[in-house]
Short mmCIF file of C-alpha atoms and ligand atoms in Angstrom, two decimals:
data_model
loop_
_atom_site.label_atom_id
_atom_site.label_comp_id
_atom_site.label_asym_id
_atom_site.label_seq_id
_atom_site.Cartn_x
_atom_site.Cartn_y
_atom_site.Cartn_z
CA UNK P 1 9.95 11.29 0.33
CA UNK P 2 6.46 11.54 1.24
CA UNK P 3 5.07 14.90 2.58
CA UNK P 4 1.46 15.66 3.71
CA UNK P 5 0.17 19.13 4.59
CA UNK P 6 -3.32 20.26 5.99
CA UNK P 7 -4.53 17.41 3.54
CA UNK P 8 -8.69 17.70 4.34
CA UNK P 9 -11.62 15.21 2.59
CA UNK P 10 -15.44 16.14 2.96
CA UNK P 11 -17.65 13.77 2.54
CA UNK P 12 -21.11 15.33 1.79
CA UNK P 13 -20.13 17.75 4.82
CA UNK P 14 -18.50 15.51 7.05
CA UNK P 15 -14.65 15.67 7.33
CA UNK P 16 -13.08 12.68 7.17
CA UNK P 17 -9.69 14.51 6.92
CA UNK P 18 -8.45 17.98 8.50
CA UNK P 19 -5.30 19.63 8.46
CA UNK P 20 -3.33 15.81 8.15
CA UNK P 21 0.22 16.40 8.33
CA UNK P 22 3.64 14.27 8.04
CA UNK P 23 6.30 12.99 5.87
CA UNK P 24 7.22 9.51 5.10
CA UNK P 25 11.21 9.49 5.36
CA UNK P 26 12.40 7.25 2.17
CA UNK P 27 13.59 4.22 3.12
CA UNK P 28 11.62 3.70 6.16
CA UNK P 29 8.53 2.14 7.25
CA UNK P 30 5.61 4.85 8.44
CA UNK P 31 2.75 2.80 10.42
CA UNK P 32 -0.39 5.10 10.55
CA UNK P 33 -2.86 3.79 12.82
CA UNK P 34 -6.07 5.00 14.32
CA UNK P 35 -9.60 3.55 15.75
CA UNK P 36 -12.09 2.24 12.75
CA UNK P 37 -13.25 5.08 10.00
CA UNK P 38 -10.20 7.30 11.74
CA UNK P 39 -9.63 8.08 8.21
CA UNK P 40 -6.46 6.21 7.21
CA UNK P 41 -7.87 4.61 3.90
CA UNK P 42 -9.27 7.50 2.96
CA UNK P 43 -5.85 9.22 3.27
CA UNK P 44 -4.29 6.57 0.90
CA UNK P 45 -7.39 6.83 -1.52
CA UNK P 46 -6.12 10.90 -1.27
CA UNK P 47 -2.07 9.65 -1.94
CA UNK P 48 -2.77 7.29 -4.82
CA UNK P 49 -5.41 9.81 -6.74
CA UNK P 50 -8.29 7.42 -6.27
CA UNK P 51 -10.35 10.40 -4.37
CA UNK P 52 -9.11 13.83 -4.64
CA UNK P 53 -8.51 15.67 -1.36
CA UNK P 54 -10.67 18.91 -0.61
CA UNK P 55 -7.82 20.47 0.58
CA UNK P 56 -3.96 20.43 1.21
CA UNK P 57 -1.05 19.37 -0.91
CA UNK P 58 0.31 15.90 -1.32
CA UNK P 59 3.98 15.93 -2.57
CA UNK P 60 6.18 13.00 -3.60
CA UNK P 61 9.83 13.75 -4.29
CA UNK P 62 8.57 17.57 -4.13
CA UNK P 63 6.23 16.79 -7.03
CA UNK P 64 2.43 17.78 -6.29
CA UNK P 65 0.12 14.51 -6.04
CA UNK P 66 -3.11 16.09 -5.76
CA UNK P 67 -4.83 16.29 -8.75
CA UNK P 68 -2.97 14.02 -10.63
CA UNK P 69 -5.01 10.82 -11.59
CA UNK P 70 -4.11 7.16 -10.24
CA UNK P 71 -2.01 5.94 -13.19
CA UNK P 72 -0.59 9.29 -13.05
CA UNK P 73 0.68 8.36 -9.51
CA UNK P 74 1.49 4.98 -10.37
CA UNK P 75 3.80 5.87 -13.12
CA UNK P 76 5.75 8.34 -10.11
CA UNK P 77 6.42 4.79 -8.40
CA UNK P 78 3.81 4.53 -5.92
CA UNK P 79 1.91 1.42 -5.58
CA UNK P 80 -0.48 0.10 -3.38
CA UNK P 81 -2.80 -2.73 -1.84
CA UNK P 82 -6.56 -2.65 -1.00
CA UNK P 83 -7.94 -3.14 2.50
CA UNK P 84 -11.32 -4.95 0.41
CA UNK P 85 -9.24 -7.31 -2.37
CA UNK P 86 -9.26 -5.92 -5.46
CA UNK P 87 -8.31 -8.86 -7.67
CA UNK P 88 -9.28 -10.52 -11.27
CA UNK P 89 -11.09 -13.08 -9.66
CA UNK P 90 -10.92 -15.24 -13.65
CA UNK P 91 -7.33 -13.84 -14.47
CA UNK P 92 -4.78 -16.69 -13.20
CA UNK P 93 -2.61 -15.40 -9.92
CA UNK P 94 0.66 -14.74 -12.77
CA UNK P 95 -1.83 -11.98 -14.62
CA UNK P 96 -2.93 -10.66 -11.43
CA UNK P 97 0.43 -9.89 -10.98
CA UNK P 98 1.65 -9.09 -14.42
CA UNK P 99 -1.23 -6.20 -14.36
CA UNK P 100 1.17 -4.66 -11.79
CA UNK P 101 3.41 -3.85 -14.78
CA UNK P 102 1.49 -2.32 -16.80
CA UNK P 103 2.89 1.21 -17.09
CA UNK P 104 5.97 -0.61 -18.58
CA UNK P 105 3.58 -3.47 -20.53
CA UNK P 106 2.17 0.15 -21.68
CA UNK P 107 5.34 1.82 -23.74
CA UNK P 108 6.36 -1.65 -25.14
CA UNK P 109 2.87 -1.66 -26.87
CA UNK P 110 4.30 0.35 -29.05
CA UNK P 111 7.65 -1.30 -29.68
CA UNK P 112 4.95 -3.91 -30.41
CA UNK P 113 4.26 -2.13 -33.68
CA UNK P 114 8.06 -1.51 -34.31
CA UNK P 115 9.71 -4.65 -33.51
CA UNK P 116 8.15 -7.63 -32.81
CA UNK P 117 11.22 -9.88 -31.83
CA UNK P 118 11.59 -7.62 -29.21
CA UNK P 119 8.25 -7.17 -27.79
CA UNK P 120 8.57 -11.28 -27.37
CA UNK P 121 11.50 -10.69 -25.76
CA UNK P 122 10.35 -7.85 -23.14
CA UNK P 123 7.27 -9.89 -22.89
CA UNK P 124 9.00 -12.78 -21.05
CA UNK P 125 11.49 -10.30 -18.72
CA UNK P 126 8.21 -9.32 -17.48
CA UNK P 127 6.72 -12.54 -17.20
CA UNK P 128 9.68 -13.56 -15.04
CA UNK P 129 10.03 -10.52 -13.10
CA UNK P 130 5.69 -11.41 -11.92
CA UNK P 131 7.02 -15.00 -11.14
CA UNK P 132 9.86 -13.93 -9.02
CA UNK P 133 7.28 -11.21 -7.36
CA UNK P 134 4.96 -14.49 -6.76
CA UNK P 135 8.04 -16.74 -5.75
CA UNK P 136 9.06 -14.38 -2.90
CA UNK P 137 5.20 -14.92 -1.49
CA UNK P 138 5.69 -18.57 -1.71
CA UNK P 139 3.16 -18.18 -4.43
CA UNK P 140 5.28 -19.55 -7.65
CA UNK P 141 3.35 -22.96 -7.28
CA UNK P 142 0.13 -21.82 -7.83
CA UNK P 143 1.02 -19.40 -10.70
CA UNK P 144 -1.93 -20.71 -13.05
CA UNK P 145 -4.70 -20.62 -10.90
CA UNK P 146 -7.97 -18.60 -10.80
CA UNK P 147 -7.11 -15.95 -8.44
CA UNK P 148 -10.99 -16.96 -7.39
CA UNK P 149 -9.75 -20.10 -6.33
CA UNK P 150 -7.29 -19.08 -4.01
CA UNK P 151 -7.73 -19.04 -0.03
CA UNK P 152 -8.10 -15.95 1.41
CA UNK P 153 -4.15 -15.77 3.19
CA UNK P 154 -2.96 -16.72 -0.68
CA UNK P 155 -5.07 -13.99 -1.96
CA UNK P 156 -3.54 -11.52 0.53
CA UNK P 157 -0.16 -12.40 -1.11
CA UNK P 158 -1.34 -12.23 -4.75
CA UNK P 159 -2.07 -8.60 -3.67
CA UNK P 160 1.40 -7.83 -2.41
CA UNK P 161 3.48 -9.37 -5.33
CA UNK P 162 0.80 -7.02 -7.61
CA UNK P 163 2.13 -4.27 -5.60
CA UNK P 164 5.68 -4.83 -5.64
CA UNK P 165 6.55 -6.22 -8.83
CA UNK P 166 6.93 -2.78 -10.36
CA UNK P 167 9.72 -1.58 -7.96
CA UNK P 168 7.46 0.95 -6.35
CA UNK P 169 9.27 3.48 -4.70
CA UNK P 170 6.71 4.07 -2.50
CA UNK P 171 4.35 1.02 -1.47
CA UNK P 172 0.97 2.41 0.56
CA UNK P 173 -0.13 -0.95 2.33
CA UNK P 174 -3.84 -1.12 3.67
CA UNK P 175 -4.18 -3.69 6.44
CA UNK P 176 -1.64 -6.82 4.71
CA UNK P 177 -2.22 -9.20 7.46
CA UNK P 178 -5.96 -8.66 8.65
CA UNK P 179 -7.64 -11.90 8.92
CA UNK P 180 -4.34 -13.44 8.48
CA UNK P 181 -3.06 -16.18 11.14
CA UNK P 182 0.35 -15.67 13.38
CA UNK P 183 2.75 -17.82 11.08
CA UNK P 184 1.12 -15.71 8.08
CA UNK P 185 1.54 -12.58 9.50
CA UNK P 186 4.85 -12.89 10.42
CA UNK P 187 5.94 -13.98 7.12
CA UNK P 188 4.11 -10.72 5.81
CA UNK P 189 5.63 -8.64 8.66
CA UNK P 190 9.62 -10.60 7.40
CA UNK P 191 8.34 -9.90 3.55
CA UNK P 192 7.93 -5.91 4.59
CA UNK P 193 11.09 -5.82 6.13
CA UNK P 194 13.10 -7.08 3.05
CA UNK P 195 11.52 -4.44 1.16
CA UNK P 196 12.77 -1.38 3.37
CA UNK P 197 16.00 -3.24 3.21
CA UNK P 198 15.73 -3.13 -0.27
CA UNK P 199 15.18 0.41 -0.40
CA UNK P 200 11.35 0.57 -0.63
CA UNK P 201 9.66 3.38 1.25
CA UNK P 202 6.92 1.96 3.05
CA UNK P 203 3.26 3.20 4.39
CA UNK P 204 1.84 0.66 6.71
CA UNK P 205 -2.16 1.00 7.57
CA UNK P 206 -2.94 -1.65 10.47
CA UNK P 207 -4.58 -2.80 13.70
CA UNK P 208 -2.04 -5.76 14.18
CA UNK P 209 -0.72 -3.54 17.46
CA UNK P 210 2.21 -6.34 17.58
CA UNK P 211 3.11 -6.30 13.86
CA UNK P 212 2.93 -2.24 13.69
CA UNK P 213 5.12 -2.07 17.06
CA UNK P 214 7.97 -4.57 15.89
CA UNK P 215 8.36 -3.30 12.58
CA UNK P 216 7.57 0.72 12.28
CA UNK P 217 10.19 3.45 12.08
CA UNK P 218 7.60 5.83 13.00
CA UNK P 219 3.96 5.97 13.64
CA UNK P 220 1.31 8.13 13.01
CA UNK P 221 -2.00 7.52 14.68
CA UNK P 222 -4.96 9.42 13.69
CA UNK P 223 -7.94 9.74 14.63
CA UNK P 224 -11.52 11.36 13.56
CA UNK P 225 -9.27 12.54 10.74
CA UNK P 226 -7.13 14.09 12.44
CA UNK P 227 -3.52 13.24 13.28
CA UNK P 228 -3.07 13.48 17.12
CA UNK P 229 0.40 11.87 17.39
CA UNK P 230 3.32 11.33 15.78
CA UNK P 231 6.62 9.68 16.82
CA UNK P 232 8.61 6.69 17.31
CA UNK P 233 7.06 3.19 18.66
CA UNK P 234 7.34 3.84 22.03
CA UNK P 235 6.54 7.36 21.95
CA UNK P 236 3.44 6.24 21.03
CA UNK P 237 2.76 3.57 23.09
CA UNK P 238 2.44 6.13 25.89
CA UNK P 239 1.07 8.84 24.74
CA UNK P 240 -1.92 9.16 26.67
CA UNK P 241 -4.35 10.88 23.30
CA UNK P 242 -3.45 7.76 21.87
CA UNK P 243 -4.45 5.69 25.01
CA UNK P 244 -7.75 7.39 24.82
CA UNK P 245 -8.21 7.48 21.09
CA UNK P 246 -8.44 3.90 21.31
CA UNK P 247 -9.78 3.02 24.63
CA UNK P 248 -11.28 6.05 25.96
CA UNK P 249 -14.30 6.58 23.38
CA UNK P 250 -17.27 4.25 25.22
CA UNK P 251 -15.83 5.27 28.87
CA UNK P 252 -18.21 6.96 30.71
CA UNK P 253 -16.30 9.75 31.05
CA UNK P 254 -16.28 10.17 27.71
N1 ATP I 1 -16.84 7.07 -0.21
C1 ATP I 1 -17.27 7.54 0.98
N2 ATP I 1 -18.38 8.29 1.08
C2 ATP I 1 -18.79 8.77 2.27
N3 ATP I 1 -18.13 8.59 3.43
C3 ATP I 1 -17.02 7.85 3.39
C4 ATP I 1 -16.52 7.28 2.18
N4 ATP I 1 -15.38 6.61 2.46
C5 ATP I 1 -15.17 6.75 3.77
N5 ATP I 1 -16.15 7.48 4.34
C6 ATP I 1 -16.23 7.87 5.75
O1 ATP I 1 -15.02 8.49 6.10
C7 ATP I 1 -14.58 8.09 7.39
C8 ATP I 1 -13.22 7.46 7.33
O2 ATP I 1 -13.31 6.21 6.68
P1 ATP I 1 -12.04 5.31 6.34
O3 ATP I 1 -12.52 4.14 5.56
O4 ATP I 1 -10.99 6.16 5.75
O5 ATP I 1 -11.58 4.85 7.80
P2 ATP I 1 -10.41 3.85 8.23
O6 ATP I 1 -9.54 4.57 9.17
O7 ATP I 1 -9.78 3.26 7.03
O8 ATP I 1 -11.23 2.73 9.03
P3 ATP I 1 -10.99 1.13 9.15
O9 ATP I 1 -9.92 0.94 10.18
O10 ATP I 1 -12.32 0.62 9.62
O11 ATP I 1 -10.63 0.63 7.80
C9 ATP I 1 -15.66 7.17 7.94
O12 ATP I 1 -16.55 7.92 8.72
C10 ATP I 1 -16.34 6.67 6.68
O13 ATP I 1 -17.68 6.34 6.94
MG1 MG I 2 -9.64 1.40 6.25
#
């Protein structure tokens, strides 16, 4: 499980994070929401080591994340996706994908040197392991492309099936279906429920209201970096700081 307490980020001196707090039950989807620059990629730049929180501990499984670099987390089982693509645009859509494996690409670099027959060997479980990953995206077809030459919805997926393949314990999702149309979103939205069947803890960051509603076991809004609710769907839905967190702002009451 995933637990957060008084995690703060400064930029500069501006906050971007104070006193965040929650867990992530395993097994379950957390949505966290919140108006734009509410924080919530900076909170998964804080999980996944990519920026170091100012303050506030991080743990996974009771281990502390904070100050542990991002292959360091990665190797704990958390993966992730980026809200800006962050793909090989020259690396075909299969080595995208395969670069999602390469903590375990990593150790058999050394059987490399010991035993070649079986590097082959380990080689090709993970080749077919990325093709699966790209299979369940509907992506199998196009296994050889450029990443570059994929459409945008494709490239969406590629990210994904990077971000699975490993078995992630923990999969930190930063907005999987913006820009996407209905039919693709709800084949994201049928893709992320499969994967808390299968076990997969699961940290949603979205605007799709619809998506995050239908599919969240709990949601955590936040808001100028701070987290001002917490609680099921519905609780949510009501809650009247939320209500004004994301209407309220230009009112003139405001
Ligand atoms: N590297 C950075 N340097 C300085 N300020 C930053 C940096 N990254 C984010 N910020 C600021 O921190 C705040 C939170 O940004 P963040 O990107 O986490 O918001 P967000 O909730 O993900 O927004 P969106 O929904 O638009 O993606 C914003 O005010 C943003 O300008
Ligand atoms: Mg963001």
């Amino acid at each position: 499980m995933l637990r957060l307490e008084g995690v703060g980020k400064r930029f500069g001196g501006l906050p971007a994070l104070d006193d965040v707090a929650f867990t992530a039950p395993p097994g379950e989807l957390t949505a966290l929401i919140g108006p734009n620059g509410a924080g919530k990629s900076t909170l998964i730049n804080c999980i996944t080591g990519v920026l170091p929180a100012s303050a506030g501990s991080i743990r996974f499984d009771g281990r502390e994340l904070c100050g542990l670099p991002p292959h360091a987390v990665a190797r704990l089982g958390i993966a992730r996706t980026f809200q800006n693509l962050r793909l090989f645009p020259r690396l075909s859509v299969l080595d995208n994908v395969l670069t999602g494996l390469t903590a375990e690409a990593g150790r058999s670099m050394l059987m490399a040197m010991l035993r070649l027959p079986y590097l082959r060997h380990r080689e090709r479980q993970l080749r077919l392991r990325a093709l699966e990953a790209l299979d369940r995206f509907g992506l199998a077809g196009k296994a050889d492309w450029p990443a570059a030459a994929l459409a945008y919805g494709d490239r969406k997926r590629v990210e994904l099936a990077r971000a699975c393949v490993g078995r992630p314990r923990l999969i930190l999702l930063d907005e999987p279906v913006a820009g996407l149309n209905e039919a693709e979103t709800a084949l994201i939205g049928q893709e992320l429920r499969r994967l808390r069947a299968a076990g997969h803890t699961l940290l949603l960051v979205e605007h799709d209201m619809e998506l995050v509603m239908s599919i969240a076991d709990q949601v955590v809004v936040l808001d100028s970096g701070r987290c001002i609710a917490r609680g099921t769907p519905d609780e949510v839905r009501k809650n009247p700081l939320v209500l004004e967190a994301y209407l309220g702002r230009t009112s003139v009451t405001a």
